[in-house]
Coordinates of C-alpha atoms in Angstrom, one line a residue:
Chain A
X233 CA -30.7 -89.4 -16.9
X234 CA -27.6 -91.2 -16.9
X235 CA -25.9 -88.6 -19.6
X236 CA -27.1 -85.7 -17.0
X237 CA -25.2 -88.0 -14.6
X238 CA -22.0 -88.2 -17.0
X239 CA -21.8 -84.4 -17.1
X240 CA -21.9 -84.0 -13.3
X241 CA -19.7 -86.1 -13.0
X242 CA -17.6 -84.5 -15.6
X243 CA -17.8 -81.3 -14.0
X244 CA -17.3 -82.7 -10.5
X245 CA -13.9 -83.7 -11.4
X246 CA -13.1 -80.6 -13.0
X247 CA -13.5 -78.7 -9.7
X248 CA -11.4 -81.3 -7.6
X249 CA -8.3 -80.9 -10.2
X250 CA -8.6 -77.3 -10.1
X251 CA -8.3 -76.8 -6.7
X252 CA -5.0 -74.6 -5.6
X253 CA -1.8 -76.5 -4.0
X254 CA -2.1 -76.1 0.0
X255 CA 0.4 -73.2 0.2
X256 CA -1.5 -71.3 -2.4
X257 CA -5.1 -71.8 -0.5
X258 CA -3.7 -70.7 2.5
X259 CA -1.7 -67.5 1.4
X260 CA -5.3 -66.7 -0.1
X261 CA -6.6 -67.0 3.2
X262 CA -4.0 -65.0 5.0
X263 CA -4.7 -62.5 2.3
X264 CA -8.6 -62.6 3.1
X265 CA -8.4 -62.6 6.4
X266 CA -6.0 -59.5 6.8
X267 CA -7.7 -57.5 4.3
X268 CA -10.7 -58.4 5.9
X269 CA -9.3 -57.4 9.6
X270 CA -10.2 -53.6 9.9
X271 CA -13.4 -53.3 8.0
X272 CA -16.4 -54.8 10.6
X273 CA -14.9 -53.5 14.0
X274 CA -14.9 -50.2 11.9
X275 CA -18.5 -50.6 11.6
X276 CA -19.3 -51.9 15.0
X277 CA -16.6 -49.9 17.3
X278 CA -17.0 -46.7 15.0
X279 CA -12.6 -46.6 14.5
X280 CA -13.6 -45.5 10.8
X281 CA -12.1 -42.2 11.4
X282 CA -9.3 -43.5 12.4
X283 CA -8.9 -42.0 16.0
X284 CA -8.1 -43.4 19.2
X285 CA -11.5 -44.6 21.1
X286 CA -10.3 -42.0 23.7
X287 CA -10.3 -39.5 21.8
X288 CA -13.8 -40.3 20.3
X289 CA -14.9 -41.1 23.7
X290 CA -14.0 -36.7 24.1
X291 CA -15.2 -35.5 21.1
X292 CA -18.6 -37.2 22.4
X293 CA -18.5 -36.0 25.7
X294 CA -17.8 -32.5 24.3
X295 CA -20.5 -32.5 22.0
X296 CA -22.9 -33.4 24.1
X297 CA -21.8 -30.4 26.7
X298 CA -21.8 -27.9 24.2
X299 CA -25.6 -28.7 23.2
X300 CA -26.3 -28.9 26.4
X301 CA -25.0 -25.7 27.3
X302 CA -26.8 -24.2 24.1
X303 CA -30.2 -25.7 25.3
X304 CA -30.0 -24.2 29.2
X305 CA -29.0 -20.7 27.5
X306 CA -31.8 -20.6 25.1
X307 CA -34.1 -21.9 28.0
X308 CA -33.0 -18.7 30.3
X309 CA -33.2 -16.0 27.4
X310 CA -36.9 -17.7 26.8
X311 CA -38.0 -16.0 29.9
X312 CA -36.6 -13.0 28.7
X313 CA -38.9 -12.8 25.6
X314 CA -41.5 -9.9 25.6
X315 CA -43.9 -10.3 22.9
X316 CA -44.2 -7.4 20.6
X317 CA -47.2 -5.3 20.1
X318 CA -47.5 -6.8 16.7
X319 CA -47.7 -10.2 17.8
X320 CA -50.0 -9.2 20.7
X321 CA -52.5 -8.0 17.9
X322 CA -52.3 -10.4 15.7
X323 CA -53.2 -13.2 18.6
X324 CA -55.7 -10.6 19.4
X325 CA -57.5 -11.0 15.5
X326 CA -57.1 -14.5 16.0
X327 CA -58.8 -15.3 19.2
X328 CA -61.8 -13.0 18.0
X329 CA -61.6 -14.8 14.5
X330 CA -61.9 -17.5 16.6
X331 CA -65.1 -16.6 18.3
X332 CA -66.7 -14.9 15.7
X333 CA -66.2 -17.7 13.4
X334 CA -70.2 -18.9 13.2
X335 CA -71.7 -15.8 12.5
X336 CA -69.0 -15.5 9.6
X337 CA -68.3 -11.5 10.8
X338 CA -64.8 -12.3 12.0
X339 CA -63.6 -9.9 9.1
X340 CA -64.3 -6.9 11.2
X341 CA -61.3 -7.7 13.8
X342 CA -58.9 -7.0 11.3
X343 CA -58.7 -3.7 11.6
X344 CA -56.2 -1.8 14.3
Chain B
X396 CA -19.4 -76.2 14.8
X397 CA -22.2 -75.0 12.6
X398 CA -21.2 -71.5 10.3
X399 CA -24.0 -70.1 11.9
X400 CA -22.7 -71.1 15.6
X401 CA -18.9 -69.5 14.4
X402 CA -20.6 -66.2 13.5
X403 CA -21.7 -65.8 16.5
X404 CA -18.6 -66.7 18.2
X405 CA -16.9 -64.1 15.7
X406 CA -19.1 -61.6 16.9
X407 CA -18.4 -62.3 20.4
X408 CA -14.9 -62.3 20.0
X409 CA -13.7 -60.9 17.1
X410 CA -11.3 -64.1 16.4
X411 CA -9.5 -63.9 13.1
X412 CA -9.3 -67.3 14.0
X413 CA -12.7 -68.3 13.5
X414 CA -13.4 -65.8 10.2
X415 CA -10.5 -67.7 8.7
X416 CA -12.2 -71.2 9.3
X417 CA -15.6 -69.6 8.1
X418 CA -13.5 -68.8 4.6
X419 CA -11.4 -71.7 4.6
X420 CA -14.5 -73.4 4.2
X421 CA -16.3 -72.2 1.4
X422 CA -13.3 -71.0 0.2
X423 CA -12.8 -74.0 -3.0
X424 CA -16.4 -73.7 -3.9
X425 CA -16.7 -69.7 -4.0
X426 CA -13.6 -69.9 -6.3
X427 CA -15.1 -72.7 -8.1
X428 CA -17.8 -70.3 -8.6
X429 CA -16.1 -67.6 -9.7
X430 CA -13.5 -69.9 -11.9
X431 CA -16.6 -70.7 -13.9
X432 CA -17.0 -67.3 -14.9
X433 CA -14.0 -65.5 -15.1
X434 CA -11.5 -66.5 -17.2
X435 CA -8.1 -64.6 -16.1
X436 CA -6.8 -66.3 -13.4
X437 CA -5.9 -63.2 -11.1
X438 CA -9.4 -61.1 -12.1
X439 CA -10.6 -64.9 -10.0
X440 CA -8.4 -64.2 -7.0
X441 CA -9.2 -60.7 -6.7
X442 CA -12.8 -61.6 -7.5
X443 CA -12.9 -64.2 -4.8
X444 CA -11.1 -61.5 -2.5
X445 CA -13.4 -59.2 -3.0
X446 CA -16.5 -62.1 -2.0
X447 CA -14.9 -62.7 1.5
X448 CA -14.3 -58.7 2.2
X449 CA -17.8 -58.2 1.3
X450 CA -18.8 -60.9 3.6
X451 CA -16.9 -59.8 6.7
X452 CA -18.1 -56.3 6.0
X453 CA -21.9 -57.4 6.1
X454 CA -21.6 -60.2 8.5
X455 CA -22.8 -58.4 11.2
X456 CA -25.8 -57.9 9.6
X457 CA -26.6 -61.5 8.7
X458 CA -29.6 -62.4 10.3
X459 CA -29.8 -65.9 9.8
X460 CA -32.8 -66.1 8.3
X461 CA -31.5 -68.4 5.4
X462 CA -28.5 -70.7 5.5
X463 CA -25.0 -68.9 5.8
X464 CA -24.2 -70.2 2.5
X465 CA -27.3 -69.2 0.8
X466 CA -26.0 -66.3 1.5
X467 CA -22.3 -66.3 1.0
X468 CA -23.4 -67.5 -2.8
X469 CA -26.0 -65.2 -3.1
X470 CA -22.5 -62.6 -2.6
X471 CA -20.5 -64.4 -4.9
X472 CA -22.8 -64.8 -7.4
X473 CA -23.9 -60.5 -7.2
X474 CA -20.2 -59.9 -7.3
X475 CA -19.8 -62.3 -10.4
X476 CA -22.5 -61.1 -12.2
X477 CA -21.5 -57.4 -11.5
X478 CA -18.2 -58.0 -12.4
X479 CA -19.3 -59.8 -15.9
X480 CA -21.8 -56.9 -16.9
X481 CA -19.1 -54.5 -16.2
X482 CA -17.0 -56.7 -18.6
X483 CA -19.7 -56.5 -21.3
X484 CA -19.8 -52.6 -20.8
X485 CA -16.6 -52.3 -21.5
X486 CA -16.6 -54.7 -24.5
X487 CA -12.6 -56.3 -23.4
X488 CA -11.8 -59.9 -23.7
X489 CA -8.6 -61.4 -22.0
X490 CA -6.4 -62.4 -25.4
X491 CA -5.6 -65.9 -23.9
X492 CA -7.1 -68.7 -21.3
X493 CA -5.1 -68.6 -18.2
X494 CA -4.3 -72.1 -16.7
X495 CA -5.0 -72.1 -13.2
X496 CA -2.5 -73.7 -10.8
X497 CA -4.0 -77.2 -9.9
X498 CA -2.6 -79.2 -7.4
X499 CA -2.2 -82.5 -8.6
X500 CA -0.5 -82.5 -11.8
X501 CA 3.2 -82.7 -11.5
X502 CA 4.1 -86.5 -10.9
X503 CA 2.7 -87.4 -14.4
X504 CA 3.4 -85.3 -17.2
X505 CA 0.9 -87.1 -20.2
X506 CA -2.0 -87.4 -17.5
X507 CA -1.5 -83.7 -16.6
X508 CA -1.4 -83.2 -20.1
X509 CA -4.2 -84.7 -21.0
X510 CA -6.6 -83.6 -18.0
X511 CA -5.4 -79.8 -18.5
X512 CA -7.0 -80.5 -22.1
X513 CA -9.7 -82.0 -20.5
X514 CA -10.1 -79.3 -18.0
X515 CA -9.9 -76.8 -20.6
X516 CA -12.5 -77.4 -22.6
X517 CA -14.8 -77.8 -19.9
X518 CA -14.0 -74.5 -18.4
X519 CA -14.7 -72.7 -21.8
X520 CA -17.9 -74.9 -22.2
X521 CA -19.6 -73.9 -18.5
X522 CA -18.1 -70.3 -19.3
X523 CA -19.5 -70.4 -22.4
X524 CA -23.1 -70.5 -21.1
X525 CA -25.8 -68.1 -20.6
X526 CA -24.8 -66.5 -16.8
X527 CA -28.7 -68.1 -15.5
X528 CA -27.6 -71.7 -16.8
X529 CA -23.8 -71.5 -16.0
X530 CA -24.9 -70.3 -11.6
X531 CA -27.8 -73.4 -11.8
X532 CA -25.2 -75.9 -13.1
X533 CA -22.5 -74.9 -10.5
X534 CA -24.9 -74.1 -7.9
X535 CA -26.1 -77.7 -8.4
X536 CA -23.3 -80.2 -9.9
X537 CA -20.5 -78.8 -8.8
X538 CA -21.0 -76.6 -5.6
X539 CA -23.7 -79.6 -3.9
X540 CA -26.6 -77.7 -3.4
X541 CA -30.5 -78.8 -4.4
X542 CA -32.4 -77.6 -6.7
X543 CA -34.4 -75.9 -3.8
X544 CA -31.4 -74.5 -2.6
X545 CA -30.2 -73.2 -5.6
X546 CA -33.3 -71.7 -6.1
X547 CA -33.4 -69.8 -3.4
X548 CA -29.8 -68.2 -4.0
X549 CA -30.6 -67.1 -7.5
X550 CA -34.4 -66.3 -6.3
X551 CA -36.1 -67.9 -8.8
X552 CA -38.8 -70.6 -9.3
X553 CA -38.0 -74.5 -8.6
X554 CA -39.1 -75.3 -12.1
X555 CA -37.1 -72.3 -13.8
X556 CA -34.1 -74.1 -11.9
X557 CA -35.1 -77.2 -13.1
X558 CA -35.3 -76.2 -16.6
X559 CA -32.3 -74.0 -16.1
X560 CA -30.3 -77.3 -15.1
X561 CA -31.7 -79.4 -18.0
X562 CA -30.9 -76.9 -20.3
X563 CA -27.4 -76.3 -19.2
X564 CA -26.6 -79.8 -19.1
X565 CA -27.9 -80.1 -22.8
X566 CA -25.6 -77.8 -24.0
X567 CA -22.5 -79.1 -22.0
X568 CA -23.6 -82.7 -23.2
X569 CA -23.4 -81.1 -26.9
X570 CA -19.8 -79.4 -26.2
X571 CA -18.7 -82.2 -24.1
X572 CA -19.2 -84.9 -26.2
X573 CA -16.0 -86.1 -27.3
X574 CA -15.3 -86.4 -23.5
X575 CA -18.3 -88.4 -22.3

């Protein structure tokens, strides 16, 4: 016990010599700190592009116009939509299918 | 102030101020850490660079679930682990032991001598060991934390730390023995 003692010890004073001279540690720091700067407000604030907030701010508001715009035209032209006779017939079959289904003769409704 | 309390005052404010206090410290024992590893002195710096730009880049997302420095060393030690497989991959050694600068040794030339001798051999012998054994012993001896604690950053069992510890200290004590 006192030998694992000794080696703490040991290894304790190691790390107190080898600590860097004051003007050393703190041009470390400066170099952390600066390096570190830019990278979580990037994260946060969304600058990793590299633009002005302005202009992200526009690119935004312009984005969500254009979708907008996109989602009112497709709503009018959805009025617009005449369904052909195709798709008439087949939702035709399918709602007899539908109610021919117990008697398991919905086979004959598939035929024009 | 509490670490935890100055993260959240960084992440109010954004102070460089207060992520430099955060650094400054844990800044001797992360590079203790990493000192115990890596044996060029500027692969260290950049190593120990690297720890605190990770840090600030995730330090939003610490949660504060564990201790900040759990989790600062549970950084350090990923990066130094990375950073010494990659090593193995590639199979390089540095050709020479770099002395690091130490701040104490200029007024007496024989002591300085004699401690960088000292210091020396003890560097080689913690770098020497097995990476499991080398993180418990400065997790625990050098860097202050408990067992418990040290469990927790290397995520393993209190008695694998405890037999971690007892069997790095039986190898320094048979490297070290001229010293003790």
């Amino acid at each position: 016990m006192s030998d694992d003692r000794d080696i703490d010890n040991l290894l304790q004073m190691q790390y107190h010599r080898s600590r860097l001279p004051q003007e050393t540690r703190a041009a470390m720091l400066d170099r952390i700190v600066q390096s570190s700067r830019a990278e979580p407000s990037a994260k946060t604030v969304g600058k990793a592009t590299g633009n002005p907030p302005w202009l992200q701010m526009a690119t935004a508001a312009a984005m969500v116009l254009l979708v907008g715009l996109i989602l009112f035209d497709a709503a009018r032209d959805h009025k617009k939509i005449e369904f052909s006779d195709h798709t008439r017939f087949l939702a035709a079959n399918f709602e007899a299918r539908i109610e021919a289904w117990p008697t398991g003769t919905g086979k004959r409704y598939f035929t024009r | 102030m509490t670490d935890e309390e100055l993260i959240r005052r960084w992440r109010e404010k954004r102070d460089d101020s207060d992520f430099r206090e955060l650094a400054d410290r844990h800044f001797d024992q992360v590079r203790w850490l990493v000192l115990c590893a890596v044996r060029d002195n500027a692969m260290t710096e950049d190593l120990v660079q690297e720890i605190f730009f990770k840090v600030a880049r995730k330090l939003d997302r610490f949660e504060g679930k564990a201790a900040f420095s759990t989790w600062l060393y549970r950084i350090a030690l990923n990066t130094v682990n990375t950073h010494q497989t990659s090593r193995r991959d590639r199979k390089t050694q540095p050709l020479a032991d770099d002395d690091p600068p130490q701040a104490d040794s200029a007024d007496q030339p024989d002591r300085a001598a004699e401690c960088r001798e000292l210091d020396a051999a003890i560097r080689d012998a913690v770098r020497d060991l097995p990476d499991s054994l080398r993180n418990a012993i400065s997790l625990t001896a050098m860097n202050g934390f408990s067992p418990t604690e040290a469990a927790e950053i290397e995520n393993c069992t209190l008695s694998s730390m405890y037999r971690r510890l007892h069997d790095a200290r039986k190898i320094l004590k048979e490297r070290l023995e001229k010293f003790l």
